[in-house]
PDB file of N, CA and C in Angstrom:
ATOM      1  N   MET A  30     -11.667  19.400 -14.461  1.00 89.00           N
ATOM      2  CA  MET A  30     -13.169  20.649 -13.755  1.00 89.00           C
ATOM      3  C   MET A  30     -13.717  19.836 -12.513  1.00 89.00           C
ATOM      4  N   THR A  31     -13.776  19.184 -11.705  1.00 90.00           N
ATOM      5  CA  THR A  31     -13.848  18.035 -10.825  1.00 90.00           C
ATOM      6  C   THR A  31     -12.907  18.505  -9.801  1.00 90.00           C
ATOM      7  N   ASN A  32     -11.863  18.689  -9.975  1.00 90.00           N
ATOM      8  CA  ASN A  32     -11.718  19.438  -9.002  1.00 90.00           C
ATOM      9  C   ASN A  32     -10.802  21.453  -8.954  1.00 90.00           C
ATOM     10  N   ALA A  33     -11.672  21.961 -10.091  1.00 93.00           N
ATOM     11  CA  ALA A  33     -12.163  22.943 -10.342  1.00 93.00           C
ATOM     12  C   ALA A  33     -13.068  23.698  -9.110  1.00 93.00           C
ATOM     13  N   ILE A  34     -14.075  22.649  -8.948  1.00 92.00           N
ATOM     14  CA  ILE A  34     -14.945  23.036  -8.249  1.00 92.00           C
ATOM     15  C   ILE A  34     -14.824  22.556  -6.995  1.00 92.00           C
ATOM     16  N   LYS A  35     -14.586  21.758  -6.599  1.00 91.00           N
ATOM     17  CA  LYS A  35     -14.157  21.123  -5.734  1.00 91.00           C
ATOM     18  C   LYS A  35     -13.185  21.908  -4.499  1.00 91.00           C
ATOM     19  N   PHE A  36     -11.765  22.402  -4.894  1.00 90.00           N
ATOM     20  CA  PHE A  36     -11.456  23.416  -4.608  1.00 90.00           C
ATOM     21  C   PHE A  36     -11.369  25.642  -4.821  1.00 90.00           C
ATOM     22  N   THR A  37     -12.982  25.376  -5.503  1.00 93.00           N
ATOM     23  CA  THR A  37     -13.349  26.584  -4.965  1.00 93.00           C
ATOM     24  C   THR A  37     -14.228  27.328  -4.206  1.00 93.00           C
ATOM     25  N   PRO A  38     -14.436  28.420  -3.184  1.00 91.00           N
ATOM     26  CA  PRO A  38     -15.547  28.759  -2.715  1.00 91.00           C
ATOM     27  C   PRO A  38     -16.615  28.423  -2.720  1.00 91.00           C
ATOM     28  N   LYS A  39     -17.535  28.140  -2.153  1.00 91.00           N
ATOM     29  CA  LYS A  39     -18.824  28.309  -2.569  1.00 91.00           C
ATOM     30  C   LYS A  39     -19.551  29.607  -3.365  1.00 91.00           C
ATOM     31  N   CYS A  40     -18.935  30.970  -3.403  1.00 93.00           N
ATOM     32  CA  CYS A  40     -19.062  32.426  -3.688  1.00 93.00           C
ATOM     33  C   CYS A  40     -17.766  32.604  -5.092  1.00 93.00           C
ATOM     34  N   GLY A  41     -17.747  31.264  -5.226  1.00 95.00           N
ATOM     35  CA  GLY A  41     -16.094  31.562  -6.043  1.00 95.00           C
ATOM     36  C   GLY A  41     -16.506  31.207  -7.322  1.00 95.00           C
ATOM     37  N   ALA A  42     -15.446  31.320  -8.080  1.00 97.00           N
ATOM     38  CA  ALA A  42     -16.213  31.227  -9.878  1.00 97.00           C
ATOM     39  C   ALA A  42     -15.617  30.333 -10.535  1.00 97.00           C
ATOM     40  N   VAL A  43     -15.658  29.188 -11.326  1.00 97.00           N
ATOM     41  CA  VAL A  43     -15.299  28.770 -12.457  1.00 97.00           C
ATOM     42  C   VAL A  43     -15.571  28.350 -13.621  1.00 97.00           C
ATOM     43  N   THR A  44     -14.213  29.033 -14.579  1.00 97.00           N
ATOM     44  CA  THR A  44     -14.993  28.982 -16.222  1.00 97.00           C
ATOM     45  C   THR A  44     -14.185  27.905 -17.096  1.00 97.00           C
ATOM     46  N   CYS A  45     -14.990  27.649 -17.505  1.00 97.00           N
ATOM     47  CA  CYS A  45     -14.273  26.258 -18.650  1.00 97.00           C
ATOM     48  C   CYS A  45     -14.340  27.082 -20.343  1.00 97.00           C
ATOM     49  N   SER A  46     -13.856  26.783 -21.280  1.00 97.00           N
ATOM     50  CA  SER A  46     -13.563  27.300 -22.286  1.00 97.00           C
ATOM     51  C   SER A  46     -13.055  26.537 -23.769  1.00 97.00           C
ATOM     52  N   SER A  47     -13.794  26.929 -24.139  1.00 96.00           N
ATOM     53  CA  SER A  47     -12.267  25.838 -25.698  1.00 96.00           C
ATOM     54  C   SER A  47     -12.723  26.117 -26.989  1.00 96.00           C
ATOM     55  N   LEU A  48     -11.579  26.130 -28.056  1.00 95.00           N
ATOM     56  CA  LEU A  48     -11.349  27.538 -28.955  1.00 95.00           C
ATOM     57  C   LEU A  48     -10.666  26.360 -29.712  1.00 95.00           C
ATOM     58  N   VAL A  49     -11.207  26.487 -30.876  1.00 93.00           N
ATOM     59  CA  VAL A  49     -10.118  26.346 -32.427  1.00 93.00           C
ATOM     60  C   VAL A  49      -9.253  27.182 -32.276  1.00 93.00           C
ATOM     61  N   ASN A  50      -7.587  27.612 -32.535  1.00 90.00           N
ATOM     62  CA  ASN A  50      -7.002  28.169 -33.543  1.00 90.00           C
ATOM     63  C   ASN A  50      -6.861  28.802 -34.037  1.00 90.00           C
ATOM     64  N   SER A  51      -6.167  29.666 -34.574  1.00 90.00           N
ATOM     65  CA  SER A  51      -5.984  29.756 -36.458  1.00 90.00           C
ATOM     66  C   SER A  51      -4.951  29.143 -37.324  1.00 90.00           C
ATOM     67  N   ASP A  52      -4.766  27.555 -35.765  1.00 87.00           N
ATOM     68  CA  ASP A  52      -3.439  27.078 -36.736  1.00 87.00           C
ATOM     69  C   ASP A  52      -4.514  25.459 -36.640  1.00 87.00           C
ATOM     70  N   GLY A  53      -5.913  25.617 -36.218  1.00 86.00           N
ATOM     71  CA  GLY A  53      -6.279  24.092 -36.043  1.00 86.00           C
ATOM     72  C   GLY A  53      -6.893  23.625 -34.255  1.00 86.00           C
ATOM     73  N   LYS A  54      -5.297  24.587 -34.511  1.00 88.00           N
ATOM     74  CA  LYS A  54      -5.336  23.686 -33.017  1.00 88.00           C
ATOM     75  C   LYS A  54      -6.627  23.563 -31.804  1.00 88.00           C
ATOM     76  N   ILE A  55      -7.077  22.614 -31.365  1.00 92.00           N
ATOM     77  CA  ILE A  55      -7.955  22.938 -30.106  1.00 92.00           C
ATOM     78  C   ILE A  55      -7.126  23.266 -28.982  1.00 92.00           C
ATOM     79  N   THR A  56      -7.796  24.441 -27.345  1.00 95.00           N
ATOM     80  CA  THR A  56      -7.085  24.696 -26.698  1.00 95.00           C
ATOM     81  C   THR A  56      -8.510  24.894 -25.892  1.00 95.00           C
ATOM     82  N   PHE A  57      -8.671  23.450 -24.522  1.00 96.00           N
ATOM     83  CA  PHE A  57      -8.964  23.544 -24.121  1.00 96.00           C
ATOM     84  C   PHE A  57      -9.036  24.593 -22.246  1.00 96.00           C
ATOM     85  N   LYS A  58      -9.399  25.068 -22.069  1.00 97.00           N
ATOM     86  CA  LYS A  58      -9.039  25.998 -20.077  1.00 97.00           C
ATOM     87  C   LYS A  58      -9.902  25.679 -19.680  1.00 97.00           C
ATOM     88  N   VAL A  59      -9.749  25.469 -17.748  1.00 97.00           N
ATOM     89  CA  VAL A  59     -10.406  25.945 -17.423  1.00 97.00           C
ATOM     90  C   VAL A  59     -10.084  26.780 -15.895  1.00 97.00           C
ATOM     91  N   ILE A  60     -10.166  28.055 -15.537  1.00 98.00           N
ATOM     92  CA  ILE A  60      -9.925  28.556 -14.546  1.00 98.00           C
ATOM     93  C   ILE A  60     -10.939  28.372 -13.083  1.00 98.00           C
ATOM     94  N   ASP A  61     -10.521  29.323 -12.035  1.00 97.00           N
ATOM     95  CA  ASP A  61     -10.884  29.285 -10.950  1.00 97.00           C
ATOM     96  C   ASP A  61     -10.515  29.950 -10.223  1.00 97.00           C
ATOM     97  N   ASN A  62     -10.985  29.914  -9.144  1.00 97.00           N
ATOM     98  CA  ASN A  62     -10.724  31.278  -8.084  1.00 97.00           C
ATOM     99  C   ASN A  62     -10.483  30.928  -6.446  1.00 97.00           C
ATOM    100  N   GLY A  63     -10.127  29.322  -6.846  1.00 93.00           N
ATOM    101  CA  GLY A  63      -9.598  28.478  -5.777  1.00 93.00           C
ATOM    102  C   GLY A  63      -8.789  28.740  -4.616  1.00 93.00           C
ATOM    103  N   ILE A  64      -8.340  27.483  -4.104  1.00 92.00           N
ATOM    104  CA  ILE A  64      -7.281  27.587  -2.692  1.00 92.00           C
ATOM    105  C   ILE A  64      -6.347  27.443  -3.105  1.00 92.00           C
ATOM    106  N   GLY A  65      -5.683  27.400  -4.958  1.00 92.00           N
ATOM    107  CA  GLY A  65      -5.137  27.335  -5.711  1.00 92.00           C
ATOM    108  C   GLY A  65      -3.718  26.537  -5.671  1.00 92.00           C
ATOM    109  N   ILE A  66      -2.395  26.433  -5.717  1.00 92.00           N
ATOM    110  CA  ILE A  66      -0.951  25.052  -5.753  1.00 92.00           C
ATOM    111  C   ILE A  66      -0.349  26.292  -5.703  1.00 92.00           C
ATOM    112  N   GLU A  67      -0.155  26.058  -4.296  1.00 92.00           N
ATOM    113  CA  GLU A  67       2.294  26.047  -4.749  1.00 92.00           C
ATOM    114  C   GLU A  67       2.941  25.915  -5.599  1.00 92.00           C
ATOM    115  N   LYS A  68       3.812  27.171  -6.062  1.00 92.00           N
ATOM    116  CA  LYS A  68       4.397  26.212  -7.074  1.00 92.00           C
ATOM    117  C   LYS A  68       5.342  24.927  -6.866  1.00 92.00           C
ATOM    118  N   ASP A  69       5.653  24.452  -5.764  1.00 89.00           N
ATOM    119  CA  ASP A  69       6.405  23.381  -5.007  1.00 89.00           C
ATOM    120  C   ASP A  69       5.620  22.453  -4.793  1.00 89.00           C
ATOM    121  N   ASP A  70       3.660  22.363  -5.029  1.00 91.00           N
ATOM    122  CA  ASP A  70       3.167  21.042  -5.309  1.00 91.00           C
ATOM    123  C   ASP A  70       3.175  20.621  -6.503  1.00 91.00           C
ATOM    124  N   ILE A  71       3.726  21.513  -7.874  1.00 91.00           N
ATOM    125  CA  ILE A  71       2.269  21.244  -9.102  1.00 91.00           C
ATOM    126  C   ILE A  71       2.869  20.106  -9.387  1.00 91.00           C
ATOM    127  N   THR A  72       4.716  19.394  -9.398  1.00 90.00           N
ATOM    128  CA  THR A  72       4.754  18.484  -9.576  1.00 90.00           C
ATOM    129  C   THR A  72       3.788  17.348  -8.633  1.00 90.00           C
ATOM    130  N   LYS A  73       3.722  17.837  -7.687  1.00 90.00           N
ATOM    131  CA  LYS A  73       3.777  16.971  -6.956  1.00 90.00           C
ATOM    132  C   LYS A  73       2.675  15.916  -6.717  1.00 90.00           C
ATOM    133  N   VAL A  74       1.507  17.290  -7.551  1.00 89.00           N
ATOM    134  CA  VAL A  74      -0.227  17.043  -7.463  1.00 89.00           C
ATOM    135  C   VAL A  74      -0.180  15.983  -8.932  1.00 89.00           C
ATOM    136  N   MET A  75       0.551  15.954 -10.268  1.00 88.00           N
ATOM    137  CA  MET A  75       1.016  15.042 -10.792  1.00 88.00           C
ATOM    138  C   MET A  75       0.774  13.630 -10.977  1.00 88.00           C
ATOM    139  N   GLU A  76       1.733  13.390 -10.326  1.00 89.00           N
ATOM    140  CA  GLU A  76       1.812  12.330  -9.207  1.00 89.00           C
ATOM    141  C   GLU A  76       0.972  11.644  -8.650  1.00 89.00           C
ATOM    142  N   PRO A  77       1.030  10.793  -8.779  1.00 85.00           N
ATOM    143  CA  PRO A  77      -0.843   9.405  -8.355  1.00 85.00           C
ATOM    144  C   PRO A  77      -0.352   9.254  -7.256  1.00 85.00           C
ATOM    145  N   PHE A  78      -1.880   9.927  -6.476  1.00 82.00           N
ATOM    146  CA  PHE A  78      -1.539  10.055  -5.566  1.00 82.00           C
ATOM    147  C   PHE A  78      -1.621  10.715  -4.335  1.00 82.00           C
ATOM    148  N   SER A  79      -0.808  11.449  -4.658  1.00 79.00           N
ATOM    149  CA  SER A  79      -0.294  12.282  -4.602  1.00 79.00           C
ATOM    150  C   SER A  79      -1.001  13.915  -4.369  1.00 79.00           C
ATOM    151  N   GLN A  80      -0.772  14.935  -2.966  1.00 75.00           N
ATOM    152  CA  GLN A  80      -1.733  15.912  -2.828  1.00 75.00           C
ATOM    153  C   GLN A  80      -0.885  17.234  -2.386  1.00 75.00           C
ATOM    154  N   ALA A  81      -1.859  17.451  -2.774  1.00 74.00           N
ATOM    155  CA  ALA A  81      -0.987  19.390  -2.519  1.00 74.00           C
ATOM    156  C   ALA A  81      -0.740  19.372  -0.725  1.00 74.00           C
ATOM    157  N   ALA A  82       0.265  20.149  -0.837  1.00 63.00           N
ATOM    158  CA  ALA A  82       0.631  19.539   1.586  1.00 63.00           C
ATOM    159  C   ALA A  82      -0.402  21.142   1.670  1.00 63.00           C
ATOM    160  N   THR A  83      -0.950  21.962   1.215  1.00 60.00           N
ATOM    161  CA  THR A  83      -1.631  23.135   2.380  1.00 60.00           C
ATOM    162  C   THR A  83      -2.920  22.678   3.138  1.00 60.00           C
ATOM    163  N   SER A  84      -2.839  23.268   3.706  1.00 50.00           N
ATOM    164  CA  SER A  84      -3.808  22.089   5.205  1.00 50.00           C
ATOM    165  C   SER A  84      -4.636  22.797   4.350  1.00 50.00           C
ATOM    166  N   GLU A  85      -6.244  23.448   3.937  1.00 59.00           N
ATOM    167  CA  GLU A  85      -6.815  23.916   2.694  1.00 59.00           C
ATOM    168  C   GLU A  85      -6.961  22.274   2.095  1.00 59.00           C
ATOM    169  N   ALA A  86      -5.789  21.437   1.029  1.00 56.00           N
ATOM    170  CA  ALA A  86      -5.956  20.947   0.071  1.00 56.00           C
ATOM    171  C   ALA A  86      -6.255  19.681   1.608  1.00 56.00           C
ATOM    172  N   ARG A  87      -5.912  19.423   2.020  1.00 55.00           N
ATOM    173  CA  ARG A  87      -5.496  18.349   3.031  1.00 55.00           C
ATOM    174  C   ARG A  87      -7.182  18.123   3.912  1.00 55.00           C
ATOM    175  N   GLY A  88      -7.954  18.775   3.359  1.00 63.00           N
ATOM    176  CA  GLY A  88      -9.402  19.511   4.248  1.00 63.00           C
ATOM    177  C   GLY A  88     -10.272  18.530   3.326  1.00 63.00           C
ATOM    178  N   HIS A  89     -10.071  18.293   2.061  1.00 67.00           N
ATOM    179  CA  HIS A  89     -10.966  17.396   0.461  1.00 67.00           C
ATOM    180  C   HIS A  89     -10.517  16.538   1.042  1.00 67.00           C
ATOM    181  N   ASN A  90     -11.640  14.967   1.306  1.00 69.00           N
ATOM    182  CA  ASN A  90     -11.052  13.794   0.451  1.00 69.00           C
ATOM    183  C   ASN A  90     -11.236  13.829  -1.043  1.00 69.00           C
ATOM    184  N   GLY A  91      -9.878  12.530  -1.105  1.00 75.00           N
ATOM    185  CA  GLY A  91      -9.377  12.139  -3.080  1.00 75.00           C
ATOM    186  C   GLY A  91      -8.759  11.272  -2.374  1.00 75.00           C
ATOM    187  N   THR A  92      -8.672  10.499  -3.570  1.00 79.00           N
ATOM    188  CA  THR A  92      -7.212   9.747  -3.841  1.00 79.00           C
ATOM    189  C   THR A  92      -5.899  10.072  -3.849  1.00 79.00           C
ATOM    190  N   GLY A  93      -6.046  11.356  -4.772  1.00 80.00           N
ATOM    191  CA  GLY A  93      -5.265  11.500  -6.071  1.00 80.00           C
ATOM    192  C   GLY A  93      -4.546  11.207  -7.212  1.00 80.00           C
ATOM    193  N   LEU A  94      -5.606  10.745  -8.091  1.00 87.00           N
ATOM    194  CA  LEU A  94      -5.995  11.003  -9.108  1.00 87.00           C
ATOM    195  C   LEU A  94      -6.190  11.462 -10.845  1.00 87.00           C
ATOM    196  N   GLY A  95      -6.956  12.014  -9.842  1.00 86.00           N
ATOM    197  CA  GLY A  95      -7.564  12.933 -10.888  1.00 86.00           C
ATOM    198  C   GLY A  95      -7.178  13.794 -11.772  1.00 86.00           C
ATOM    199  N   LEU A  96      -5.362  14.885 -11.477  1.00 91.00           N
ATOM    200  CA  LEU A  96      -5.028  14.957 -12.159  1.00 91.00           C
ATOM    201  C   LEU A  96      -3.910  13.968 -12.884  1.00 91.00           C
ATOM    202  N   PRO A  97      -3.405  13.429 -11.932  1.00 92.00           N
ATOM    203  CA  PRO A  97      -2.185  11.883 -12.869  1.00 92.00           C
ATOM    204  C   PRO A  97      -3.499  11.510 -14.099  1.00 92.00           C
ATOM    205  N   VAL A  98      -4.452  11.050 -13.865  1.00 93.00           N
ATOM    206  CA  VAL A  98      -4.807  10.471 -14.828  1.00 93.00           C
ATOM    207  C   VAL A  98      -5.700  11.072 -15.881  1.00 93.00           C
ATOM    208  N   THR A  99      -5.536  12.564 -15.715  1.00 92.00           N
ATOM    209  CA  THR A  99      -5.933  13.196 -16.936  1.00 92.00           C
ATOM    210  C   THR A  99      -4.691  13.701 -17.934  1.00 92.00           C
ATOM    211  N   LYS A 100      -3.685  14.013 -16.980  1.00 93.00           N
ATOM    212  CA  LYS A 100      -2.455  13.945 -17.384  1.00 93.00           C
ATOM    213  C   LYS A 100      -2.563  12.782 -18.984  1.00 93.00           C
ATOM    214  N   ASN A 101      -2.221  12.004 -18.084  1.00 94.00           N
ATOM    215  CA  ASN A 101      -1.817  10.683 -18.983  1.00 94.00           C
ATOM    216  C   ASN A 101      -3.081  10.795 -20.033  1.00 94.00           C
ATOM    217  N   ILE A 102      -4.285  10.825 -19.681  1.00 93.00           N
ATOM    218  CA  ILE A 102      -5.128  10.739 -20.827  1.00 93.00           C
ATOM    219  C   ILE A 102      -4.709  12.051 -22.385  1.00 93.00           C
ATOM    220  N   VAL A 103      -4.628  13.489 -21.821  1.00 93.00           N
ATOM    221  CA  VAL A 103      -4.212  14.028 -22.656  1.00 93.00           C
ATOM    222  C   VAL A 103      -2.925  13.589 -23.170  1.00 93.00           C
ATOM    223  N   GLU A 104      -2.380  13.405 -21.815  1.00 93.00           N
ATOM    224  CA  GLU A 104      -0.060  12.645 -23.571  1.00 93.00           C
ATOM    225  C   GLU A 104      -1.383  11.733 -24.035  1.00 93.00           C
ATOM    226  N   LEU A 105      -2.315  10.624 -24.054  1.00 93.00           N
ATOM    227  CA  LEU A 105      -1.921  10.117 -25.154  1.00 93.00           C
ATOM    228  C   LEU A 105      -3.401  10.393 -26.739  1.00 93.00           C
ATOM    229  N   LEU A 106      -3.455  11.375 -26.602  1.00 89.00           N
ATOM    230  CA  LEU A 106      -3.851  12.325 -27.450  1.00 89.00           C
ATOM    231  C   LEU A 106      -2.851  13.230 -27.895  1.00 89.00           C
ATOM    232  N   GLY A 107      -1.916  13.265 -27.151  1.00 89.00           N
ATOM    233  CA  GLY A 107      -0.401  13.549 -27.860  1.00 89.00           C
ATOM    234  C   GLY A 107      -0.242  14.811 -27.206  1.00 89.00           C
ATOM    235  N   SER A 108      -1.137  15.555 -25.999  1.00 91.00           N
ATOM    236  CA  SER A 108      -0.980  16.972 -26.162  1.00 91.00           C
ATOM    237  C   SER A 108      -1.123  17.055 -25.096  1.00 91.00           C
ATOM    238  N   THR A 109      -0.403  18.409 -23.690  1.00 90.00           N
ATOM    239  CA  THR A 109       0.896  18.076 -22.844  1.00 90.00           C
ATOM    240  C   THR A 109      -0.708  19.443 -21.661  1.00 90.00           C
ATOM    241  N   LEU A 110      -0.344  19.515 -20.661  1.00 94.00           N
ATOM    242  CA  LEU A 110      -1.304  19.804 -19.927  1.00 94.00           C
ATOM    243  C   LEU A 110      -0.685  20.305 -18.726  1.00 94.00           C
ATOM    244  N   LEU A 111      -1.119  21.964 -18.974  1.00 95.00           N
ATOM    245  CA  LEU A 111      -0.047  22.764 -18.491  1.00 95.00           C
ATOM    246  C   LEU A 111      -0.769  23.804 -17.263  1.00 95.00           C
ATOM    247  N   ILE A 112      -0.618  23.667 -15.961  1.00 96.00           N
ATOM    248  CA  ILE A 112      -0.519  24.429 -15.425  1.00 96.00           C
ATOM    249  C   ILE A 112      -0.320  25.608 -14.556  1.00 96.00           C
ATOM    250  N   GLU A 113      -0.832  26.266 -14.991  1.00 97.00           N
ATOM    251  CA  GLU A 113      -0.653  28.408 -13.733  1.00 97.00           C
ATOM    252  C   GLU A 113      -1.538  28.563 -13.328  1.00 97.00           C
ATOM    253  N   SER A 114      -0.636  28.353 -11.373  1.00 96.00           N
ATOM    254  CA  SER A 114      -1.974  28.941 -10.292  1.00 96.00           C
ATOM    255  C   SER A 114      -0.739  29.867  -9.575  1.00 96.00           C
ATOM    256  N   GLU A 115      -1.315  30.911  -8.712  1.00 94.00           N
ATOM    257  CA  GLU A 115      -1.242  31.288  -8.012  1.00 94.00           C
ATOM    258  C   GLU A 115      -1.871  30.968  -6.631  1.00 94.00           C
ATOM    259  N   ILE A 116      -1.448  31.338  -5.493  1.00 93.00           N
ATOM    260  CA  ILE A 116      -2.048  30.115  -3.926  1.00 93.00           C
ATOM    261  C   ILE A 116      -4.060  31.453  -3.527  1.00 93.00           C
ATOM    262  N   ARG A 117      -4.692  31.372  -3.780  1.00 91.00           N
ATOM    263  CA  ARG A 117      -5.919  31.987  -3.180  1.00 91.00           C
ATOM    264  C   ARG A 117      -5.941  33.162  -4.092  1.00 91.00           C
ATOM    265  N   VAL A 118      -6.007  32.921  -5.648  1.00 94.00           N
ATOM    266  CA  VAL A 118      -5.734  34.021  -6.450  1.00 94.00           C
ATOM    267  C   VAL A 118      -6.352  33.361  -7.818  1.00 94.00           C
ATOM    268  N   GLU A 119      -5.691  32.682  -8.681  1.00 95.00           N
ATOM    269  CA  GLU A 119      -6.292  31.685  -9.685  1.00 95.00           C
ATOM    270  C   GLU A 119      -5.398  30.140 -10.034  1.00 95.00           C
ATOM    271  N   THR A 120      -5.883  29.578 -10.185  1.00 96.00           N
ATOM    272  CA  THR A 120      -5.721  28.278 -11.298  1.00 96.00           C
ATOM    273  C   THR A 120      -6.031  27.878 -12.809  1.00 96.00           C
ATOM    274  N   GLN A 121      -5.198  27.735 -13.483  1.00 97.00           N
ATOM    275  CA  GLN A 121      -5.557  27.894 -14.164  1.00 97.00           C
ATOM    276  C   GLN A 121      -5.072  26.964 -15.062  1.00 97.00           C
ATOM    277  N   ILE A 122      -5.971  25.479 -15.410  1.00 96.00           N
ATOM    278  CA  ILE A 122      -5.070  24.318 -16.053  1.00 96.00           C
ATOM    279  C   ILE A 122      -5.673  24.103 -18.076  1.00 96.00           C
ATOM    280  N   THR A 123      -4.557  24.655 -18.286  1.00 97.00           N
ATOM    281  CA  THR A 123      -4.647  24.326 -20.113  1.00 97.00           C
ATOM    282  C   THR A 123      -3.959  22.972 -21.421  1.00 97.00           C
ATOM    283  N   VAL A 124      -4.960  22.888 -22.441  1.00 95.00           N
ATOM    284  CA  VAL A 124      -4.787  21.808 -23.036  1.00 95.00           C
ATOM    285  C   VAL A 124      -4.990  22.132 -24.610  1.00 95.00           C
ATOM    286  N   ASN A 125      -4.037  21.720 -24.857  1.00 91.00           N
ATOM    287  CA  ASN A 125      -3.572  22.488 -26.631  1.00 91.00           C
ATOM    288  C   ASN A 125      -4.256  21.176 -27.126  1.00 91.00           C
ATOM    289  N   LEU A 126      -4.981  20.944 -28.590  1.00 88.00           N
ATOM    290  CA  LEU A 126      -5.315  19.463 -28.088  1.00 88.00           C
ATOM    291  C   LEU A 126      -4.059  19.526 -29.885  1.00 88.00           C
ATOM    292  N   PRO A 127      -3.428  18.331 -30.633  1.00 82.00           N
ATOM    293  CA  PRO A 127      -2.408  19.203 -32.139  1.00 82.00           C
ATOM    294  C   PRO A 127      -3.216  18.302 -33.207  1.00 82.00           C
ATOM    295  N   THR A 128      -3.123  19.410 -33.986  1.00 71.00           N
ATOM    296  CA  THR A 128      -3.974  19.473 -34.918  1.00 71.00           C
ATOM    297  C   THR A 128      -4.668  18.115 -35.811  1.00 71.00           C
ATOM    298  N   GLN A 129      -3.479  17.158 -35.910  1.00 64.00           N
ATOM    299  CA  GLN A 129      -3.509  16.089 -36.116  1.00 64.00           C
ATOM    300  C   GLN A 129      -4.823  15.626 -35.858  1.00 64.00           C
ATOM    301  N   GLN A 130      -5.242  15.187 -33.989  1.00 48.00           N
ATOM    302  CA  GLN A 130      -5.714  15.129 -33.077  1.00 48.00           C
ATOM    303  C   GLN A 130      -7.599  15.775 -33.106  1.00 48.00           C
ATOM    304  N   ALA A 131      -7.468  17.208 -33.361  1.00 47.00           N
ATOM    305  CA  ALA A 131      -8.114  18.557 -33.499  1.00 47.00           C
ATOM    306  C   ALA A 131      -9.163  17.310 -35.036  1.00 47.00           C
ATOM    307  N   SER A 132      -8.903  17.798 -35.513  1.00 50.00           N
ATOM    308  CA  SER A 132      -9.064  16.956 -37.342  1.00 50.00           C
ATOM    309  C   SER A 132     -10.138  15.799 -37.134  1.00 50.00           C
ATOM    310  N   SER A 133      -9.756  14.690 -36.840  1.00 55.00           N
ATOM    311  CA  SER A 133      -9.844  13.708 -36.284  1.00 55.00           C
ATOM    312  C   SER A 133     -11.462  13.205 -35.494  1.00 55.00           C
ATOM    313  N   LEU A 134     -11.208  14.901 -34.999  1.00 55.00           N
ATOM    314  CA  LEU A 134     -12.631  14.704 -34.012  1.00 55.00           C
ATOM    315  C   LEU A 134     -13.995  15.457 -34.150  1.00 55.00           C
ATOM    316  N   ASN A 135     -13.400  14.996 -35.550  1.00 55.00           N
ATOM    317  CA  ASN A 135     -14.613  15.837 -36.236  1.00 55.00           C
ATOM    318  C   ASN A 135     -15.550  15.130 -36.502  1.00 55.00           C
TER     319      ASN A 135
END
C-alpha cells in the first residue's frame, strides 16, 4: 500500500479491498492508477535492493526492499503475491491467503 501511495500522483486513486471467497480464502487487493511498472521490471522489483528502471520511479527515494519483504511475508503465510501493471494506467497487487491460514486468523 505504501508503494501505491508513493507512486500515485496527487489526484490519483489508491483502492484497498479484501473479501472472503466462497472457498474460504481471503483475497487482498491494492489497486492504484499511478506510474505503473514495466512488464520487464516486475521480476526486478521483487529482488532486494532493486528498483524499476523508469525515470519516474527513480525520482522516488527508497531502498528497494518493500516489495521483496512483502513477498517473503506473503510466502511464509503459504500464499503468493501477484503483480499486474500497465504503465500510467493501473497496478494491481493481489494476495490470496489459503483456507488454512484464513481460518487460523479467527
